[in-house]
Amino acid sequence: MGTVTVLTLSSIGSPLDLRIRREARKSKAFLQSARSLCVHSDKLNQSGEMNRTLVKSEMAVVKKSAEENVEDLSIWLKSLSSFDSCGRTIEQLEGIRVGALPSSVSKEAERFDPMTDVDDEFYTYTGGKDADQECHGNGVLEYDEGTYLSGTWTHGKREGYFRFDTANKNSSINYMEGNYKDDELYGKVRIQLRDETWMEGFFKNSVLHGFCRYFDKQKQLTFIGMHRNGKPFGTCWKIMKGGGYVVGRVNEDGQLSGNEISYIFPDLETALVGTFEDAVLKEAKSTKLSDVTSDYGCIKVPNFYKADGATLCRELSTTDFVTNSPLLKDPYEEKTVFVKQSHVEGAQEGLFSKHAVKANTVMAFYNGIRRKKPENGCPTWQNEANAYKIFDPNNKEGVVDILEKYHSYSSYCASLAHKTNHSFIPNCEFSEFNHPRWGLVPCIQAMHDLSEGEELFVWYGYDLDYCPDWYLDAWEMGNFTVPDSMKLEYGVG
């Protein structure tokens, strides 16, 4: 028979002992379960971290192409370049989050109030008032000297949307529209300055403290950037005449100065990175756009590959100086054009498009010595000896000329627009361009889409009474060179 062990009461213990042991077993089981859960959670966390690492790794590998980066910048600039944003407010633009900065405004920051300069003038008020005869509700202030202010007051304080229009010579502005909160400018404000340029930015406590953009008299975009306590800060963009951009982090004075400022050419890919002083080139090397990031949800930040190659410096031509480096090629022209024997009978070298391009593309730059127009005028102005003279955008009475020693491409290739031949049916036209190396110079840009390898032509515009013989002969004989992209239109095979 089997043995049966019989436990006595003394071996089992008292009911209290049993309860204590039972609770101890429960606690032990709970601790074991908790440890198991922690281990499982750690494994999940490790797995999650690995997954996140993999995602980050995959994101790092999946990089935008050069074309996508250029398109990103192009769309952003196009969206912000419209003064009226095609009927939409800037807050409604897709992919751009603008507004005032969340940070507090410094007590030392200068407040802006357009009324300061006209407060001493006599005025007439029309509108609502409260029991204390303070402006209350909608109203209009009309000053004797012509200043006009309309908006909504709350017990004497401006509250809501206001418009301000003045011709007062003491005022720093002509016009303003924007919102007030507790008698302080708050939110988006649009201002026309005394020089007739425009500014649109976000204010806080009557201080420019957020996204801002500037326009010239013709309402062409000139600047994009954030402002803090009334000054530009962070990454800012200065839009140059002709289509270039100076971009970088401004210094404490709000200037584009430093050793890591960039100049981006109109293709939004070719760039110079180096030292600039208040947006003016000192010295830099060429590079290309690598990727694009964003600051504050509204400012695009271009990044570049390491700059290498020869150093380009600011070289403004004079009456006897062109450049110290006549064979140092322009990085943008190297991408857009090339020189070879012209297809025009009797011509020498010509300029050709390296790639197919869209209308209005800047193709090449015209740099040379600066001269005054001859005093004897037209009789000697447009003869063979003056064949390379062209208008000087810096001086209405001056010209830009190519020295004879630089006529050949082998002697001078620092700028190439002078290689463009004439046609009475041109595919390009002259314009102006603020170049980082040459300053404001003439340039040529495409009048319509051009094909790869197409020769470029401009109309020289000589006066037929005082022009070279070849020019007059071509006109009288109807010998009009037709560019490749226009032959179909003109029925030329």
XYZ file of C-alpha atoms in Angstrom:
493
model
C 0.000 0.000 0.000
C 1.100 3.437 -0.608
C 2.142 5.712 2.116
C -0.070 8.598 2.988
C 1.472 11.522 4.735
C -0.827 13.124 7.199
C -0.058 16.720 8.169
C -0.909 17.758 11.635
C -2.335 21.173 12.447
C 0.950 22.150 14.003
C 2.803 21.458 10.735
C 0.281 23.470 8.696
C 0.314 26.410 11.029
C -2.392 28.767 12.125
C -5.001 30.271 9.727
C -3.006 33.523 9.861
C 0.112 31.724 8.684
C -1.820 30.239 5.782
C -3.097 33.641 4.746
C 0.406 35.154 4.903
C 1.828 32.366 2.738
C -1.027 32.703 0.239
C -0.422 36.476 -0.103
C 3.325 35.855 -0.460
C 2.659 33.451 -3.325
C 0.439 36.089 -5.012
C 3.133 38.762 -4.619
C 5.788 36.435 -6.050
C 3.579 35.613 -9.027
C 2.892 39.337 -9.600
C 6.613 40.191 -9.500
C 7.435 37.392 -11.941
C 4.686 38.629 -14.284
C 5.951 42.205 -13.997
C 9.528 41.168 -14.764
C 8.316 39.202 -17.779
C 6.325 42.211 -18.994
C 9.340 44.512 -18.594
C 11.549 42.133 -20.553
C 8.910 41.905 -23.286
C 8.549 45.693 -23.319
C 12.326 46.129 -23.609
C 12.348 43.773 -26.552
C 9.530 45.712 -28.183
C 11.348 48.997 -27.537
C 14.542 47.598 -28.998
C 12.570 46.363 -31.976
C 10.892 49.771 -32.320
C 14.218 51.556 -32.113
C 15.579 49.225 -34.763
C 12.534 49.929 -36.921
C 12.935 53.678 -36.453
C 16.627 53.365 -37.226
C 15.773 51.462 -40.372
C 13.240 54.114 -41.354
C 15.773 56.871 -40.767
C 18.339 54.921 -42.709
C 15.895 54.428 -45.549
C 15.009 58.139 -45.441
C 18.683 59.016 -45.646
C 19.083 56.778 -48.663
C 15.969 58.089 -50.426
C 17.289 61.526 -51.351
C 15.718 64.003 -53.722
C 17.259 64.321 -57.150
C 18.896 67.540 -58.307
C 15.845 68.259 -60.473
C 13.483 67.751 -57.515
C 15.510 70.114 -55.319
C 15.502 72.769 -58.027
C 11.754 72.307 -58.516
C 11.233 72.630 -54.755
C 12.993 76.013 -54.684
C 11.360 77.144 -57.915
C 7.810 76.490 -56.675
C 8.529 78.175 -53.346
C 10.009 81.287 -54.953
C 7.222 81.490 -57.507
C 4.586 81.249 -54.775
C 6.156 84.086 -52.807
C 7.022 86.313 -55.758
C 3.425 87.289 -56.482
C 2.482 90.524 -54.714
C -1.193 89.595 -54.667
C -0.668 85.799 -54.634
C -3.247 85.337 -57.403
C -6.126 86.408 -55.181
C -5.029 84.315 -52.207
C -3.482 85.612 -49.004
C 0.012 84.475 -48.161
C -1.445 82.408 -45.317
C -3.371 80.370 -47.895
C -0.334 79.362 -49.950
C 0.113 75.600 -49.980
C 3.107 74.236 -48.085
C 4.059 77.595 -46.541
C 3.254 78.305 -42.888
C 3.790 81.976 -42.144
C 3.101 84.032 -39.059
C 4.629 85.786 -36.066
C 7.302 84.076 -33.985
C 6.113 82.484 -30.723
C 8.946 84.139 -28.785
C 8.390 87.327 -26.821
C 9.379 90.704 -28.213
C 12.327 92.391 -26.531
C 11.479 95.395 -24.375
C 14.306 97.271 -26.120
C 12.893 96.645 -29.609
C 11.658 99.799 -31.323
C 7.873 99.895 -31.720
C 6.354 101.071 -34.985
C 3.320 103.350 -34.984
C 2.455 105.226 -38.189
C 0.410 107.754 -36.189
C 3.468 109.140 -34.402
C 4.407 111.412 -37.306
C 0.928 112.900 -37.739
C -0.362 113.189 -34.164
C 0.282 116.934 -34.073
C -1.967 117.575 -37.068
C -5.608 118.709 -36.850
C -8.174 116.050 -37.691
C -11.851 115.285 -37.985
C -13.305 112.069 -36.573
C -16.400 110.391 -37.966
C -17.722 107.284 -36.242
C -18.855 105.731 -32.988
C -17.945 106.936 -29.493
C -18.407 105.613 -25.980
C -19.812 107.440 -22.942
C -16.449 109.089 -22.336
C -16.380 110.372 -25.935
C -13.549 107.985 -26.812
C -13.498 106.433 -30.293
C -15.547 103.265 -30.111
C -16.651 101.044 -32.994
C -16.039 101.772 -36.668
C -14.621 105.192 -37.440
C -12.518 107.385 -39.686
C -9.866 109.960 -38.823
C -9.241 112.556 -41.530
C -6.375 114.982 -41.000
C -6.215 118.459 -42.509
C -3.027 117.645 -44.428
C -4.654 114.609 -46.087
C -3.781 111.680 -43.833
C -6.573 109.106 -43.563
C -7.074 106.385 -40.943
C -10.016 103.995 -40.834
C -10.737 101.029 -38.605
C -12.358 99.853 -35.394
C -11.729 101.214 -31.910
C -12.581 99.818 -28.501
C -12.814 102.583 -25.889
C -10.126 104.637 -27.597
C -7.834 101.747 -28.487
C -7.338 100.381 -31.982
C -8.721 96.870 -32.228
C -9.006 94.984 -35.530
C -8.314 95.857 -39.151
C -7.029 99.354 -40.014
C -5.994 101.263 -43.126
C -3.618 104.218 -43.037
C -2.878 106.504 -46.008
C -0.705 109.623 -45.866
C 1.347 112.070 -47.899
C 2.820 113.688 -44.793
C 6.493 114.394 -45.512
C 7.436 113.497 -41.940
C 6.000 109.988 -42.245
C 8.306 107.073 -43.070
C 5.497 105.359 -44.983
C 2.841 106.163 -47.559
C 0.332 103.424 -46.827
C -0.367 100.665 -44.331
C -3.021 98.025 -43.795
C -3.063 95.519 -40.971
C -4.510 94.395 -37.676
C -4.318 95.878 -34.204
C -4.722 94.148 -30.860
C -5.006 96.286 -27.727
C -3.688 99.323 -29.686
C -0.599 97.389 -30.948
C 0.091 96.099 -34.449
C -0.426 92.357 -34.310
C -0.404 89.876 -37.201
C 0.078 90.492 -40.916
C 0.788 94.072 -41.986
C 1.409 95.449 -45.487
C 3.286 98.736 -45.799
C 4.366 100.981 -48.661
C 7.504 102.842 -47.608
C 8.329 106.423 -48.532
C 10.506 105.271 -51.469
C 7.429 103.439 -52.853
C 8.813 99.965 -52.122
C 6.634 97.493 -50.222
C 6.954 95.297 -47.176
C 4.625 92.549 -45.946
C 5.369 90.972 -42.601
C 4.038 89.756 -39.285
C 4.087 92.057 -36.270
C 3.885 91.424 -32.567
C 3.443 94.276 -30.075
C 4.039 96.735 -32.949
C 7.427 95.119 -33.762
C 8.231 93.180 -36.928
C 8.664 89.733 -35.415
C 8.098 86.890 -37.869
C 7.980 86.092 -41.573
C 8.554 89.030 -43.920
C 9.025 89.765 -47.625
C 9.902 92.950 -49.515
C 9.006 94.201 -53.013
C 10.364 97.016 -55.185
C 8.334 99.841 -56.778
C 7.199 97.508 -59.558
C 6.103 94.973 -56.912
C 8.903 92.576 -57.828
C 10.126 90.414 -54.947
C 13.456 91.584 -53.458
C 13.791 89.903 -50.046
C 12.483 86.915 -48.042
C 13.324 86.168 -44.437
C 12.354 86.020 -40.788
C 12.559 89.089 -38.548
C 13.100 89.109 -34.812
C 12.740 92.262 -32.737
C 12.566 94.305 -35.935
C 15.722 92.897 -37.588
C 16.250 90.110 -40.140
C 17.594 86.909 -38.642
C 18.230 83.305 -39.619
C 18.388 82.273 -43.268
C 17.390 85.114 -45.586
C 17.116 85.528 -49.348
C 18.005 88.665 -51.308
C 16.695 88.545 -54.873
C 19.068 90.231 -57.331
C 18.241 92.008 -60.588
C 18.143 89.513 -63.427
C 17.357 86.439 -61.365
C 20.226 85.586 -58.990
C 19.904 85.123 -55.205
C 22.180 85.856 -52.258
C 21.271 83.419 -49.477
C 22.571 82.674 -46.013
C 22.284 83.300 -42.296
C 22.423 87.011 -41.571
C 24.700 88.463 -38.905
C 23.590 90.258 -35.739
C 22.994 93.414 -37.770
C 20.686 91.578 -40.159
C 23.191 91.662 -43.030
C 24.121 88.864 -45.419
C 27.757 88.965 -44.329
C 30.090 86.119 -43.439
C 32.152 83.228 -44.732
C 29.300 80.852 -45.561
C 27.048 82.999 -47.709
C 25.965 81.751 -51.125
C 25.052 83.252 -54.454
C 22.652 81.068 -56.442
C 22.418 81.577 -60.204
C 19.033 81.631 -62.004
C 19.073 77.868 -62.617
C 18.753 77.444 -58.807
C 21.488 74.799 -58.878
C 24.788 76.482 -59.770
C 26.178 78.511 -56.900
C 29.124 80.338 -55.390
C 29.790 79.814 -51.680
C 32.230 81.904 -49.711
C 32.719 85.335 -48.198
C 30.195 88.114 -48.759
C 29.810 91.517 -47.152
C 26.273 92.882 -47.033
C 25.295 90.593 -49.940
C 28.310 91.658 -52.061
C 30.830 89.006 -53.128
C 34.330 89.176 -51.708
C 35.584 85.741 -52.718
C 33.916 82.394 -53.290
C 34.183 79.061 -55.074
C 31.671 77.372 -57.323
C 29.516 74.451 -56.250
C 26.070 72.928 -56.757
C 22.890 72.513 -54.759
C 22.844 69.257 -52.759
C 19.512 69.392 -50.916
C 16.874 71.720 -49.490
C 15.548 71.940 -45.934
C 13.122 74.348 -44.248
C 13.178 76.706 -41.273
C 10.038 77.792 -39.406
C 7.859 76.061 -41.998
C 8.251 78.946 -44.447
C 11.942 79.622 -45.256
C 13.725 77.309 -47.680
C 17.346 76.595 -46.756
C 19.592 75.476 -49.646
C 22.545 73.226 -48.868
C 25.529 72.712 -51.153
C 28.281 70.270 -51.945
C 31.768 71.244 -50.803
C 32.932 74.176 -52.908
C 36.133 73.614 -54.836
C 37.974 74.924 -57.884
C 39.287 78.403 -58.571
C 38.357 81.372 -56.397
C 36.192 84.080 -57.947
C 36.377 87.635 -56.627
C 34.405 90.808 -57.178
C 35.896 92.563 -60.228
C 34.099 95.706 -61.385
C 35.445 96.888 -64.720
C 36.627 100.451 -65.300
C 37.882 102.456 -68.287
C 41.106 100.436 -68.349
C 40.422 97.291 -66.311
C 38.316 94.231 -67.084
C 39.613 91.335 -65.004
C 42.737 89.793 -63.571
C 41.595 86.351 -64.737
C 40.409 86.570 -68.377
C 40.444 82.768 -68.746
C 38.539 81.988 -65.533
C 35.167 80.826 -66.866
C 31.812 81.648 -65.377
C 30.283 78.528 -63.715
C 26.784 79.397 -64.934
C 27.845 80.019 -68.548
C 29.709 76.718 -68.501
C 26.323 75.085 -67.985
C 24.291 77.137 -70.460
C 26.441 77.921 -73.536
C 29.490 77.014 -75.580
C 31.506 78.718 -78.328
C 32.346 77.343 -81.767
C 32.439 78.455 -85.407
C 29.232 80.266 -86.289
C 26.842 78.878 -88.904
C 26.476 82.376 -90.371
C 28.379 82.838 -93.613
C 31.329 85.188 -93.154
C 31.050 85.200 -89.355
C 33.679 83.905 -86.981
C 32.900 82.449 -83.579
C 29.316 82.129 -82.377
C 27.502 81.270 -79.156
C 25.372 78.120 -78.847
C 22.946 76.723 -76.291
C 24.431 73.751 -74.446
C 20.996 72.367 -73.512
C 17.355 72.873 -74.416
C 16.049 75.806 -72.376
C 12.780 77.595 -71.709
C 11.873 81.133 -72.732
C 13.329 83.928 -70.580
C 16.319 81.842 -69.498
C 19.421 83.974 -68.933
C 22.066 82.564 -71.266
C 25.278 84.641 -70.951
C 26.779 87.860 -69.565
C 28.391 90.843 -71.287
C 31.379 92.204 -69.378
C 33.997 94.624 -70.686
C 35.591 97.985 -70.089
C 33.375 100.990 -69.350
C 33.540 103.928 -71.752
C 31.657 107.111 -72.467
C 29.777 107.491 -75.717
C 31.786 109.491 -78.292
C 31.030 113.183 -78.335
C 30.663 113.242 -82.123
C 27.702 110.871 -81.788
C 26.237 108.629 -84.458
C 28.670 109.154 -87.371
C 31.371 107.183 -85.569
C 29.260 105.337 -83.045
C 28.177 102.298 -85.026
C 31.110 101.601 -87.300
C 33.219 98.475 -87.549
C 35.719 99.618 -84.914
C 32.897 99.923 -82.423
C 31.250 96.592 -83.251
C 31.477 95.298 -79.662
C 30.082 98.364 -77.905
C 26.832 97.865 -76.026
C 24.759 99.862 -73.534
C 26.004 100.238 -69.968
C 23.130 99.666 -67.480
C 25.075 101.646 -64.872
C 25.401 104.767 -66.993
C 22.991 106.003 -69.660
C 25.830 108.001 -71.208
C 28.227 105.061 -71.196
C 28.964 101.831 -73.027
C 30.508 98.447 -72.302
C 33.196 97.471 -74.812
C 35.388 94.434 -75.449
C 39.072 95.186 -75.820
C 40.559 94.022 -79.117
C 42.958 91.699 -77.315
C 39.930 89.912 -75.833
C 37.986 89.379 -79.074
C 39.234 85.805 -79.387
C 37.770 83.090 -77.166
C 41.279 81.751 -76.528
C 42.249 85.085 -74.981
C 39.076 85.850 -73.035
C 36.332 83.471 -71.878
C 35.406 84.940 -68.481
C 32.091 86.130 -69.991
C 30.639 85.109 -73.338
C 27.633 87.193 -74.399
C 29.811 89.188 -76.815
C 30.094 86.034 -78.919
C 26.407 86.252 -79.845
C 25.914 87.088 -83.534
C 23.278 89.351 -85.074
C 20.010 88.427 -86.741
C 17.016 90.533 -87.730
C 15.021 87.514 -86.531
C 16.611 86.901 -83.114
C 15.954 84.136 -80.618
C 17.499 86.110 -77.740
C 17.377 89.670 -76.453
C 19.458 91.962 -74.289
C 18.568 92.489 -70.642
C 20.324 93.429 -67.391
C 21.836 91.208 -64.718
C 23.406 91.899 -61.324
C 26.317 89.471 -61.489
C 28.242 88.521 -58.323
C 31.611 88.970 -60.064
C 30.917 91.725 -62.606
C 28.206 93.777 -60.918
C 25.345 95.133 -63.049
C 26.054 94.193 -66.664
C 24.126 93.480 -69.878
C 23.108 89.888 -70.471
C 21.268 87.936 -73.135
C 18.198 85.827 -72.429
C 16.096 83.500 -74.536
C 13.010 85.034 -76.146
C 11.370 81.608 -76.461
C 12.229 77.941 -75.986
C 15.586 76.976 -77.498
C 16.805 73.563 -78.573
C 20.074 71.909 -77.621
C 22.951 73.081 -79.816
C 20.997 76.003 -81.274
C 23.019 79.093 -82.181
C 22.040 82.231 -80.288
C 21.216 85.497 -82.054
C 20.303 88.996 -80.931
C 19.227 92.040 -82.888
C 22.092 94.541 -82.720
C 19.774 97.484 -83.291
C 22.170 99.650 -85.313
C 20.908 102.879 -86.869
C 20.750 102.147 -90.627
C 22.246 105.582 -91.366
C 25.336 104.853 -89.270
C 25.934 101.120 -89.331
C 28.635 98.729 -90.612
C 28.400 97.814 -94.301
C 27.622 94.153 -93.620
C 24.637 95.162 -91.487
C 23.178 97.457 -94.140
C 23.802 94.878 -96.894
C 21.993 92.201 -94.901
C 19.026 94.517 -94.377
C 18.764 95.643 -98.012
C 19.191 92.120 -99.403
C 16.740 90.596 -96.920
C 19.474 88.280 -95.751
C 17.918 87.428 -92.418
C 19.475 84.559 -90.500
C 16.690 82.396 -89.044
C 17.454 80.531 -85.786
C 16.843 76.768 -85.780
C 13.883 76.945 -83.395
C 12.114 79.464 -85.666
C 12.647 77.866 -89.083
C 9.322 76.052 -89.068
C 7.523 79.273 -88.236
C 9.226 81.074 -91.128
C 8.957 78.163 -93.559
C 12.708 77.686 -93.813
C 14.014 74.180 -94.430
